Amino acid sequence: DSGVTQTPKHLITATGQRVTLRCSPRSGDLSVYWYQQSLDQGLQFLIQYYNGEERAKGNILERFSAQQFPDLHSELNLSSLELGDSALYFCASSLSPSAGAGTEAFFGQGTRLTVV
Amino acid sequence: QQQVKQSPQSLIVQKGGISIINCAYENTAFDYFPWYQQFPGKGPALLIAIRPDVSEKKEGRFTISFNKSAKQFSLHIMDSQPGDSATYFCAVGPGSARQLTFGSGTQLTVLP
């Protein structure tokens, strides 16, 4: 158990809908990263928050947004969903703003999103 | 631009053999090189990591070899076991982007 909690584990929704994925980081970790994993794209970095503020953006679509709350949990909002958004969404956390030695990134179990 | 290239895409090894997975990176600003192990339906789990100031790090049956001049690093799994069958990802970070960038993954199958 990495200590990173993601809910829900599975989500099935229709095209055009909006969903919210939730992540609770490990105790003491201030940084949260969101990744998307699909068969053809691998693990793609979406966005990072540190202590409530956005720190880095990757290949995140405009239809997607995220935030980190004062209690440090984070939510990833996906809207106007398309079939191609079906993927595993992972959250990771680390102590510092940068994942590195002494501040390793630990991943949650992921949310499997299926858009039908 | 693909910042890290991982090979092979898949690997089949006999029990007791050595599994070797390679990664090459572009940006010399990276200073952290971890390997993650992922089982089906699970999140990636940190396996072992290295900093560029050492050429090798060993933890149990897992060893990272690092070649700074060639900008390459590899994972060696000694005495491979069926329980090692999983997908392995190399990563680089954080550089200027702060987050980890992952390789495309290697699906390892260890035959009993």
XYZ file of C-alpha atoms in Angstrom:
228
model
C 0.000 0.000 0.000
C 1.543 3.282 -1.176
C -0.576 5.440 1.108
C -2.113 7.300 -1.831
C -5.868 6.778 -2.025
C -7.899 7.212 -5.173
C -11.655 7.017 -5.555
C -13.588 5.644 -7.243
C -11.722 2.586 -8.509
C -13.983 2.178 -11.499
C -16.198 4.630 -13.315
C -18.438 4.058 -16.310
C -20.091 7.028 -17.915
C -21.528 8.185 -21.204
C -20.010 10.474 -23.785
C -20.567 14.136 -23.094
C -20.761 13.657 -19.349
C -18.556 15.089 -16.611
C -16.819 13.132 -13.865
C -14.641 13.932 -10.870
C -11.781 11.747 -9.712
C -10.475 12.124 -6.189
C -7.028 11.633 -4.725
C -5.777 11.755 -1.147
C -1.979 11.983 -0.991
C 0.258 10.201 1.470
C 0.337 11.742 4.902
C 2.770 14.666 4.842
C 3.080 14.865 1.059
C 2.364 18.298 -0.342
C 2.646 17.573 -4.051
C 0.073 15.757 -6.165
C 0.595 14.624 -9.750
C -2.050 13.312 -12.140
C -1.172 10.843 -14.890
C -3.218 9.233 -17.618
C -2.350 5.701 -18.731
C -3.678 4.309 -21.964
C -2.505 1.434 -24.108
C -1.258 3.627 -26.932
C 0.080 6.597 -24.947
C 1.632 4.985 -21.898
C 1.905 7.048 -18.719
C 1.296 10.664 -19.632
C 1.757 13.460 -17.136
C -1.275 15.717 -16.914
C -0.812 18.237 -14.127
C 0.874 18.846 -10.783
C -0.198 20.744 -7.699
C 1.950 21.688 -4.752
C 0.428 22.901 -1.512
C -2.703 24.085 -3.278
C -1.083 25.759 -6.256
C -0.665 24.539 -9.805
C 3.054 23.930 -10.475
C 3.334 22.175 -13.823
C 1.171 21.230 -16.743
C 1.686 18.416 -19.182
C -0.515 17.041 -21.899
C -3.771 18.011 -20.266
C -6.769 18.766 -22.448
C -8.727 21.967 -21.976
C -11.745 19.815 -21.091
C -9.827 18.583 -18.057
C -9.084 20.566 -14.934
C -7.806 19.882 -11.462
C -7.466 21.493 -8.091
C -5.877 20.821 -4.736
C -7.772 21.709 -1.611
C -6.508 23.062 1.737
C -6.531 19.547 3.212
C -4.225 18.623 0.274
C -6.568 16.207 -1.421
C -6.935 16.754 -5.134
C -9.677 16.339 -7.689
C -9.376 15.845 -11.422
C -12.419 16.994 -13.355
C -13.038 15.572 -16.812
C -15.836 17.110 -18.867
C -17.452 16.622 -22.275
C -16.114 13.112 -22.163
C -15.206 11.293 -25.347
C -14.622 7.617 -26.025
C -10.906 8.330 -26.293
C -10.800 9.535 -22.695
C -11.249 5.969 -21.517
C -8.074 5.192 -19.588
C -6.549 4.610 -16.200
C -6.010 7.812 -14.267
C -3.340 7.757 -11.602
C -2.543 10.142 -8.862
C 0.901 10.255 -7.290
C 2.208 12.265 -4.382
C 5.568 13.400 -3.122
C 6.884 15.537 -0.313
C 8.446 18.335 -2.348
C 7.504 20.146 -5.575
C 9.909 17.916 -7.489
C 9.922 14.136 -7.569
C 13.428 12.994 -6.823
C 15.727 11.210 -4.437
C 14.456 11.660 -0.923
C 11.120 12.895 -2.222
C 10.007 9.967 -4.287
C 6.650 9.880 -6.035
C 4.247 7.194 -4.872
C 1.264 6.184 -6.950
C -2.281 5.309 -6.019
C -4.163 2.331 -7.396
C -5.801 4.410 -10.093
C -9.298 5.047 -11.370
C -10.339 3.129 -14.432
C -12.590 5.345 -16.505
C -14.708 3.835 -19.219
C -16.631 6.160 -21.505
C -19.413 4.465 -23.461
C 10.086 15.038 -28.342
C 10.357 11.714 -26.613
C 12.485 12.399 -23.581
C 13.087 8.799 -22.619
C 13.208 5.754 -24.865
C 12.722 2.314 -23.324
C 13.481 -1.090 -24.823
C 12.541 -3.816 -25.347
C 8.773 -3.485 -25.483
C 8.384 -7.042 -24.240
C 10.730 -9.605 -22.761
C 10.386 -13.299 -22.023
C 12.876 -14.887 -19.670
C 13.203 -18.313 -18.130
C 13.021 -18.665 -14.374
C 16.438 -18.065 -12.898
C 17.612 -15.998 -15.854
C 18.651 -12.365 -16.026
C 16.195 -9.765 -17.288
C 17.664 -6.587 -18.753
C 15.658 -3.497 -19.667
C 17.250 -0.405 -21.140
C 16.422 3.284 -21.217
C 18.016 6.236 -22.968
C 17.349 9.872 -22.216
C 18.042 13.177 -23.921
C 18.136 15.934 -21.347
C 21.288 16.111 -19.244
C 19.405 18.182 -16.672
C 17.706 15.056 -15.342
C 19.182 13.936 -12.046
C 16.881 11.200 -10.831
C 16.322 7.872 -12.564
C 13.777 5.527 -10.994
C 12.289 2.270 -12.118
C 8.678 1.419 -11.408
C 6.992 -1.971 -11.425
C 3.333 -2.293 -12.317
C 1.111 -5.334 -11.967
C -2.186 -5.535 -13.870
C -4.871 -3.441 -12.239
C -2.405 -1.783 -9.858
C -0.570 1.493 -9.765
C 3.141 1.783 -10.563
C 5.279 0.999 -7.520
C 8.752 2.411 -7.018
C 11.281 -0.401 -7.343
C 14.705 1.202 -7.278
C 16.206 4.569 -8.202
C 19.616 6.067 -8.871
C 21.259 9.476 -8.944
C 23.832 10.323 -11.659
C 26.719 10.529 -9.202
C 26.919 6.718 -9.001
C 27.269 4.157 -11.789
C 25.459 1.282 -10.140
C 22.951 0.614 -7.378
C 21.887 -2.773 -6.161
C 18.914 -3.724 -4.027
C 18.431 -7.435 -3.630
C 17.993 -8.997 -7.059
C 17.494 -5.617 -8.743
C 20.395 -3.528 -10.062
C 20.455 -0.226 -11.925
C 23.455 0.423 -14.147
C 23.944 4.049 -15.131
C 26.111 5.422 -17.941
C 26.106 9.189 -17.711
C 28.239 9.832 -20.804
C 26.003 7.649 -22.962
C 22.840 8.979 -21.281
C 21.620 5.458 -20.706
C 20.544 3.397 -17.745
C 19.316 -0.116 -17.368
C 17.533 -2.414 -14.940
C 18.927 -5.870 -14.336
C 16.792 -8.458 -12.562
C 18.922 -11.355 -11.406
C 17.485 -14.824 -10.782
C 14.200 -13.757 -12.382
C 11.089 -15.317 -10.862
C 7.553 -15.798 -12.216
C 6.407 -13.301 -9.583
C 8.519 -10.676 -11.340
C 6.199 -10.867 -14.347
C 4.919 -7.318 -14.655
C 5.331 -4.149 -16.666
C 8.432 -2.132 -15.860
C 8.748 1.578 -16.504
C 11.860 3.674 -16.387
C 11.458 7.341 -15.622
C 13.547 10.481 -15.595
C 13.183 13.600 -13.544
C 12.682 16.107 -12.445
C 14.742 18.477 -14.566
C 13.019 21.735 -15.284
C 9.629 20.094 -15.612
C 9.545 19.004 -11.951
C 7.609 15.843 -12.616
C 8.638 12.363 -13.751
C 8.578 11.483 -17.426
C 8.083 7.795 -18.079
C 9.336 5.421 -20.712
C 6.878 3.394 -22.749
C 7.144 0.316 -20.541
C 8.446 -3.243 -20.876
C 6.182 -6.198 -20.320
C 8.274 -8.882 -18.644
C 7.165 -12.503 -18.582
C 9.169 -14.979 -16.555
C 8.422 -18.547 -17.523
C 8.348 -21.167 -14.732
